[in-house]
CSV table of C-alpha atoms and ligand atoms in Angstrom, one decimal:
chain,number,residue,atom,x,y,z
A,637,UNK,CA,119.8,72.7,80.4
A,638,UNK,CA,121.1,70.6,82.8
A,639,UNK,CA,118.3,69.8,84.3
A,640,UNK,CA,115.9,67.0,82.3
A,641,UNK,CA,114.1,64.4,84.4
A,642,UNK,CA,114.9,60.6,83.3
A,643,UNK,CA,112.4,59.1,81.6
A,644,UNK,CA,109.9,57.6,84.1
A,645,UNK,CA,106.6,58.5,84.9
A,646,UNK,CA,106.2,60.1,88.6
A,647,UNK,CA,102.9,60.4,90.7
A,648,UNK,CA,101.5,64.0,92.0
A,649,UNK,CA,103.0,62.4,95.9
A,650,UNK,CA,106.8,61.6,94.2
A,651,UNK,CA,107.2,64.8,92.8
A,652,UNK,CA,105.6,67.1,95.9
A,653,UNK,CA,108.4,64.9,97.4
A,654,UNK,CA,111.5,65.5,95.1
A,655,UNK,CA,111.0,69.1,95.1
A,656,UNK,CA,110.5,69.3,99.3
A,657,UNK,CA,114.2,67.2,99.2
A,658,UNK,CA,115.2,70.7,96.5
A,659,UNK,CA,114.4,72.5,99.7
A,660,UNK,CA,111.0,73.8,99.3
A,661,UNK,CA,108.4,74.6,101.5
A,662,UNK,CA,105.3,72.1,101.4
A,663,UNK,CA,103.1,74.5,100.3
A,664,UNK,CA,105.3,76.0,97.8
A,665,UNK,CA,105.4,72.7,96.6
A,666,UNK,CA,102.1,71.9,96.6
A,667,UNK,CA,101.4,75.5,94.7
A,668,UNK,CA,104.1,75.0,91.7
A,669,UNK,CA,102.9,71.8,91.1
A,670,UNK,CA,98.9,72.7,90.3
A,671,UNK,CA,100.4,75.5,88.2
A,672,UNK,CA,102.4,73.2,86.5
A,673,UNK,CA,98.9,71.4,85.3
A,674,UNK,CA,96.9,74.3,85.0
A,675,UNK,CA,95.3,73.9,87.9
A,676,UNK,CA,94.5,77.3,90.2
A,677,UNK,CA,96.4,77.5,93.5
A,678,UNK,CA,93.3,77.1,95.0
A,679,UNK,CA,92.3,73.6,94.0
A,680,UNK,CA,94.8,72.0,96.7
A,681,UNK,CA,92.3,69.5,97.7
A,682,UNK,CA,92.3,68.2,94.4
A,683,UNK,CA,96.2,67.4,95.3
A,684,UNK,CA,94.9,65.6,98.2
A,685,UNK,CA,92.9,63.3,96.7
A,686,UNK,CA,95.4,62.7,93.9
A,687,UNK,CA,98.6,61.1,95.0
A,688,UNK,CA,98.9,58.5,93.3
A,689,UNK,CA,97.9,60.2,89.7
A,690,UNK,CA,100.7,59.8,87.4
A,691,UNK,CA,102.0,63.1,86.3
A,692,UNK,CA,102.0,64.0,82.5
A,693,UNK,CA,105.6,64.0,81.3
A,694,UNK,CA,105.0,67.7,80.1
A,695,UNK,CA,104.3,69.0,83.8
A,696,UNK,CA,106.4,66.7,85.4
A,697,UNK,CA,109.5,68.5,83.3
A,698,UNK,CA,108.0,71.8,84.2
A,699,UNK,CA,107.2,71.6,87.5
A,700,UNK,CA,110.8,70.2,87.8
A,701,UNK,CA,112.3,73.5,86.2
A,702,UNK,CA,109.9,75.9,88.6
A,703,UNK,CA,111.2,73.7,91.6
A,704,UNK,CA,114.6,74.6,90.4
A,705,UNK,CA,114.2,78.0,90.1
A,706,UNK,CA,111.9,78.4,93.9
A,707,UNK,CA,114.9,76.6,95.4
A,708,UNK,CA,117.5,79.2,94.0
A,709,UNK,CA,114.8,82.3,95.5
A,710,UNK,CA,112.7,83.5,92.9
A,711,UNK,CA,109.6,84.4,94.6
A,712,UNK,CA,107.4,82.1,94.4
A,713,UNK,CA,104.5,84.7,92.5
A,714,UNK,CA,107.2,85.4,89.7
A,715,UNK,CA,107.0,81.4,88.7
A,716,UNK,CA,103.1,81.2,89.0
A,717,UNK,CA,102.6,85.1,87.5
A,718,UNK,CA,100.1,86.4,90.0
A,719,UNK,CA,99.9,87.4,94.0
A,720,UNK,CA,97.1,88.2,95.8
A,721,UNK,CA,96.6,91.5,97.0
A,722,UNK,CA,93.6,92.5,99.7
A,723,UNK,CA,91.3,90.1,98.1
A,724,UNK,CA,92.6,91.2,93.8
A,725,UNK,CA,94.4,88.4,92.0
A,726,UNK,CA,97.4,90.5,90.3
A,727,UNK,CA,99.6,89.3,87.7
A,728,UNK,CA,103.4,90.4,88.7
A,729,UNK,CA,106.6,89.4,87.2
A,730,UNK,CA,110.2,90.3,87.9
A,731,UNK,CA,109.1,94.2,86.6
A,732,UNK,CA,107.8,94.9,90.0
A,733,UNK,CA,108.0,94.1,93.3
A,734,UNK,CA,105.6,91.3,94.8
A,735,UNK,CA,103.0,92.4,96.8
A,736,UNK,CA,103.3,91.9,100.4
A,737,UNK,CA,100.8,91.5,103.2
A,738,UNK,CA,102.3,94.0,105.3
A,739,UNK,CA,100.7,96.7,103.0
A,740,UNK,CA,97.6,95.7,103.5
A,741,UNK,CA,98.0,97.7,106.8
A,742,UNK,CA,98.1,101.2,104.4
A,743,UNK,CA,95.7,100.2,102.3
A,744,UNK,CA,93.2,99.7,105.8
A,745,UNK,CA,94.5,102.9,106.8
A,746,UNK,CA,94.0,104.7,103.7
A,747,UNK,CA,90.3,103.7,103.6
A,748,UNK,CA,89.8,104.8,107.4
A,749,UNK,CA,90.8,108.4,106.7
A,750,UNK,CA,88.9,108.2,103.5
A,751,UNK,CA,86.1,107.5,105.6
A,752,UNK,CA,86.4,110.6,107.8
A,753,UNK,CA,83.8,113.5,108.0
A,754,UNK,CA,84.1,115.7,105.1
A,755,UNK,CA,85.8,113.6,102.4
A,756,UNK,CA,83.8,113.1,99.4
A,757,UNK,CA,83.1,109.9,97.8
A,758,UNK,CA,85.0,110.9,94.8
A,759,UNK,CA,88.1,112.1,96.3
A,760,UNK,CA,90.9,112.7,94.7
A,761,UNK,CA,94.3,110.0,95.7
A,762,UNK,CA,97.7,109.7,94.5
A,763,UNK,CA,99.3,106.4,94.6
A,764,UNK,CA,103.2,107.3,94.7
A,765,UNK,CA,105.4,104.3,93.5
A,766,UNK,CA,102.7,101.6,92.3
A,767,UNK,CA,104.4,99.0,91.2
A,768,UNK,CA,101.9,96.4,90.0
A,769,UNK,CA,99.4,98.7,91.0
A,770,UNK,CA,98.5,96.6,94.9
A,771,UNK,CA,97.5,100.1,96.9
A,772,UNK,CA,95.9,102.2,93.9
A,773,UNK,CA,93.8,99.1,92.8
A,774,UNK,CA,92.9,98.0,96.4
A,775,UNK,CA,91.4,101.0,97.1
A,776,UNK,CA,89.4,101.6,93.8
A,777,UNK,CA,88.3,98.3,94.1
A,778,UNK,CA,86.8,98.8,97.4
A,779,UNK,CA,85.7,102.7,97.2
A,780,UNK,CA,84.8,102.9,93.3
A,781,UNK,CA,83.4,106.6,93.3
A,782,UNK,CA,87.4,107.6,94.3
A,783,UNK,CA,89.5,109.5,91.9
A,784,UNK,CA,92.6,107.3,92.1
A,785,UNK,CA,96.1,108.1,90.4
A,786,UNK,CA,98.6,106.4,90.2
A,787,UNK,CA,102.4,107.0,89.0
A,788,UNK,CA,105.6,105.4,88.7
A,789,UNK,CA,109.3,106.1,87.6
A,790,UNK,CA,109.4,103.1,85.2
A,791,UNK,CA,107.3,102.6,82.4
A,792,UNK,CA,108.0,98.6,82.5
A,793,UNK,CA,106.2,98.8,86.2
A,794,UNK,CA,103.0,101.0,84.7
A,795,UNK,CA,102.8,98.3,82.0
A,796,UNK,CA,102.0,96.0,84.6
A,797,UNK,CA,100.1,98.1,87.0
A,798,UNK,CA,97.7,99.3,83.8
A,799,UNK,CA,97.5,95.5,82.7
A,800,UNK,CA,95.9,94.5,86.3
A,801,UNK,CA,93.7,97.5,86.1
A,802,UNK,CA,92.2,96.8,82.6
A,803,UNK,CA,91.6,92.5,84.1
A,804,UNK,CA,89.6,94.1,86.6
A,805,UNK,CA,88.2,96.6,85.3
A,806,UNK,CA,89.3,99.3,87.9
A,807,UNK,CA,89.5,102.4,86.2
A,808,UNK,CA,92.7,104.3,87.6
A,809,UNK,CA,94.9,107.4,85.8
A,810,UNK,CA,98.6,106.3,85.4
A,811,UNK,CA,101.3,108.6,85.0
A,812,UNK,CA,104.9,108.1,84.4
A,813,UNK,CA,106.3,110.5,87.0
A,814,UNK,CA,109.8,110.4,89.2
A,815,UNK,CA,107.6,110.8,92.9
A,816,UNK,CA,105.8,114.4,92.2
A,817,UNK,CA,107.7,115.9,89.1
A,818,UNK,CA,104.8,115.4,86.7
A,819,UNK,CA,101.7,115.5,89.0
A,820,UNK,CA,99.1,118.2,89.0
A,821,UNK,CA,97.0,119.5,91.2
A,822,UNK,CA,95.7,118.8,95.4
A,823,UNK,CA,94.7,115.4,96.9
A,824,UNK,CA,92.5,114.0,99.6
A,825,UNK,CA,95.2,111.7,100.3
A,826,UNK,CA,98.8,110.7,99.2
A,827,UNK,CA,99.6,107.0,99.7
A,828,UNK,CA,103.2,105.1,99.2
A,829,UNK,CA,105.0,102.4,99.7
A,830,UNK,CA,108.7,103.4,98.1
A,831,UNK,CA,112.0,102.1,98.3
A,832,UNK,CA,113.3,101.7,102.0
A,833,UNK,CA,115.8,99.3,102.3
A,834,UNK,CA,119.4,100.7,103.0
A,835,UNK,CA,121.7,100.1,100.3
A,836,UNK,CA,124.3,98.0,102.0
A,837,UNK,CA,121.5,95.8,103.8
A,838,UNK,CA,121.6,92.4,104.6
A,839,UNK,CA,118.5,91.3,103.7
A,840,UNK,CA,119.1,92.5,99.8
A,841,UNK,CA,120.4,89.1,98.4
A,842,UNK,CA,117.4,87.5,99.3
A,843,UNK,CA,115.4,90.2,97.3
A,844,UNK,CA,117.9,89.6,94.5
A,845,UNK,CA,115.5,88.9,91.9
A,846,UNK,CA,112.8,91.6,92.4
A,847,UNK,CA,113.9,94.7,91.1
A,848,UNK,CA,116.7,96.8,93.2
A,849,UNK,CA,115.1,100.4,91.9
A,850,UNK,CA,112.0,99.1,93.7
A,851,UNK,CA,113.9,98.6,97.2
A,852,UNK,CA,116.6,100.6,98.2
A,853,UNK,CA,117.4,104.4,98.9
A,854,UNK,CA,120.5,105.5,99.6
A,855,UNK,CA,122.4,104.8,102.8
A,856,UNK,CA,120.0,104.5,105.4
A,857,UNK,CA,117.1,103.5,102.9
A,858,UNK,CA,115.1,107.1,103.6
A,859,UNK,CA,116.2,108.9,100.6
A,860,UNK,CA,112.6,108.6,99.2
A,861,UNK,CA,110.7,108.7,102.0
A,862,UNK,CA,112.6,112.2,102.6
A,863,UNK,CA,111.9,113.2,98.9
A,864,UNK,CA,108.1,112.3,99.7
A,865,UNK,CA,107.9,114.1,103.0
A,866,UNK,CA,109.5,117.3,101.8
A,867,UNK,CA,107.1,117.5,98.3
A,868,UNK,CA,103.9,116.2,99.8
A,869,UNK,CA,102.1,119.6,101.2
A,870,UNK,CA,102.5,121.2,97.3
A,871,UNK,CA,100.2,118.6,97.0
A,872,UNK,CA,97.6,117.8,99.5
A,873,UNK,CA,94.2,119.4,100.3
A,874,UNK,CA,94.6,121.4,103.4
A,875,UNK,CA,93.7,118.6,105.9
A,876,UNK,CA,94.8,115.4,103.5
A,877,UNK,CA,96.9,113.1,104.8
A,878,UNK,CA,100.4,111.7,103.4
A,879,UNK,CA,100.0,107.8,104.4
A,880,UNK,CA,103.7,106.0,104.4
A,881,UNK,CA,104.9,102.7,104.4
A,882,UNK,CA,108.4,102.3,106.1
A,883,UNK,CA,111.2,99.3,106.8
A,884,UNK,CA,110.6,97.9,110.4
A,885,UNK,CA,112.9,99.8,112.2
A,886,UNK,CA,112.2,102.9,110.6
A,887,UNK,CA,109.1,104.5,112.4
A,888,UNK,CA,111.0,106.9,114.5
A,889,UNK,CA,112.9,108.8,111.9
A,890,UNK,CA,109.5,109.2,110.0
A,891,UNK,CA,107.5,110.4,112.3
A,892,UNK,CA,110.7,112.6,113.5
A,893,UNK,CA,110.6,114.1,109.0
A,894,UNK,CA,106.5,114.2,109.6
A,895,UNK,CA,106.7,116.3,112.5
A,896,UNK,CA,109.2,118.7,111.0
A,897,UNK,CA,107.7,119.2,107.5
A,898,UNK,CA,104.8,120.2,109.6
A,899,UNK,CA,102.7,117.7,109.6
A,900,UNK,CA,100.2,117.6,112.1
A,901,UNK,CA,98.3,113.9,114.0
A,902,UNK,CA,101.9,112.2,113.3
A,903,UNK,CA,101.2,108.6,113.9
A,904,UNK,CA,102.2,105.0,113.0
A,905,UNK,CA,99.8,101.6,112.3
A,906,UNK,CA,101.6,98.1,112.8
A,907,UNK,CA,101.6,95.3,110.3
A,908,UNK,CA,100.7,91.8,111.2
A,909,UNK,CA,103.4,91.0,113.0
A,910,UNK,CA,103.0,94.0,115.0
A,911,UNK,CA,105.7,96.4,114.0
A,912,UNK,CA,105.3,100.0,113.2
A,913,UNK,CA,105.0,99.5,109.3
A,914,UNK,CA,102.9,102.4,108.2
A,915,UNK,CA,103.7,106.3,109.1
A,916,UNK,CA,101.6,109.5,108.2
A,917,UNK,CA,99.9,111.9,109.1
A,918,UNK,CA,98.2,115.4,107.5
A,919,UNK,CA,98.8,118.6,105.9
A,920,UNK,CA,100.8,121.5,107.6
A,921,UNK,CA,98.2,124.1,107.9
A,922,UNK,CA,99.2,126.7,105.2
A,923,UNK,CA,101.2,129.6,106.6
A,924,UNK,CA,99.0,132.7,107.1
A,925,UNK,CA,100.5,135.7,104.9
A,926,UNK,CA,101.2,138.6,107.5
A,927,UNK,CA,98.1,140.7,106.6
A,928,UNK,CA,95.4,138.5,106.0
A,929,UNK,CA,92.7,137.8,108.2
A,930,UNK,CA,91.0,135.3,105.3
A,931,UNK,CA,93.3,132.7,104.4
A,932,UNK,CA,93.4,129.2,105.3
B,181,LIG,N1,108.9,95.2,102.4
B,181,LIG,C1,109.9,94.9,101.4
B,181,LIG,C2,110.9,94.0,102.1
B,181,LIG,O1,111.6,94.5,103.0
B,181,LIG,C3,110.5,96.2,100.9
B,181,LIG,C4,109.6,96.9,100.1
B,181,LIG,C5,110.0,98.3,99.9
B,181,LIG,O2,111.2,98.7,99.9
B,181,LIG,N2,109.1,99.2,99.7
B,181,LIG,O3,111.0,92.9,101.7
């Protein structure tokens, strides 16, 4: 390593200022550093109050080697281990993708149409893609009576998704399943938030270090969400709903697959920002054999 500090002692104030002259933001700073003493990201006012404390020469050299490694783009929840996810601290590393804020939005969807007339407590949801585990957990943590599965393609991501279930204690079925080949039986609702970035975008370097299987899909990054869209009714209660998330400029062509799978109440729901994040809508009402008078 190239990187050792010399040999003087520096203050909580000199090395929030070394690593802001690395590049980083204030409150990245600010965040690496109480991590670096074992402090929780939430006890900034104790940084505050502390600027002239001298730093142990132990965290100074770590919290130098974190600074290094948020300046070359590693998210800043892979160098402190944990994100927070609609109010569930979850431990993520460079297995899965960090948790974003934008999903919230499905996750507040998903717990309106739970919410509708008719849907028992206990329904049955499939979580397609989980990653660390953000949607399934979300909504078992806040609707505990639900039936919630969850599967992913790579065993390295259920490793991490079962590991935040078991810290809080949110019982949830994994599966190890590539989308629907090893799921059984009809949901309530189908939730994801797959892989939707085109292969060639611009954007990728940025994501560099969270992992690529997690983020792209083919040429115009709808691979998966047309793999979804196509298996979904096989596996939804007449009446669930399919619940997507989607890239920002990607609404239009869901909603266009949606609508001819079937589906019926095709709709989007904007992030924070505002842009059509979230697609879905529900089950293509089964097609009536010519000489019954009974089904459906
Ligand atoms: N929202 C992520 C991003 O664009 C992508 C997540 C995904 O592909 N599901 O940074």
């Amino acid at each position: 390593m190239t990187d050792a500090l010399p040999v003087t002692t520096l203050t909580c104030a000199q090395a929030l200022t070394a690593a802001r002259t690395l590049g980083l933001e204030r409150l990245d700073a600010q965040l690496l550093l109480l991590h670096a003493l074992g402090k929780p990201g939430a006890d900034r006012a104790w940084l505050l109050t502390h600027d002239t404390t001298p730093l142990p020469g132990e965290a100074a050299q770590y919290f130098h080697t974190l600074s290094l490694r948020r300046a070359a783009g590693e998210p800043l929840a892979y160098l402190v281990g944990s994100k927070e996810f609609f109010g569930l601290d979850l431990q993520v590393d460079g297995r899965v993708l960090v948790p974003r804020p934008d999903t919230e939005t499905l996750v507040e969807w998903a717990l309106q149409q739970l919410a509708e007339a008719g849907i028992p407590a206990s329904a049955r949801v499939l979580d397609l893609g989980t990653g660390s585990g953000a949607i399934a957990l979300a909504l078992k943590k806040t609707r505990p009576a639900l039936d919630v599965t969850a599967v992913d393609a790579s065993s390295d991501a259920l490793a991490v998704a079962a590991a935040n279930a078991q810290q809080h204690q949110l019982p949830v079925h994994f599966l190890q399943s590539n989308w629907f080949k090893n799921v059984n039986g009809l949901f309530h609702l189908i939730v994801s938030n797959p892989p939707y970035v085109a292969d060639a975008d611009p954007h990728l370097p940025a994501l560099r270090h969270e992992p690529v299987e997690a983020l792209t899909a083919g040429k115009d990054g709808l691979d998966d969400l047309r793999r979804i869209i196509e298996q979904a009714p096989a596996h939804l209660q007449p009446q669930g709903w399919l619940l997507l998330e989607h890239g920002y400029d990607q609404a239009r062509a869901v909603c266009e697959l949606l609508q001819q799978r079937g589906f019926a109440d095709v709709q989007s729901r904007a992030d924070l920002a505002g842009i059509p994040r979230c697609s879905g809508g529900r089950r293509p009402a089964p097609v009536l054999p010519t000489n019954s008078q009974t089904a459906g």
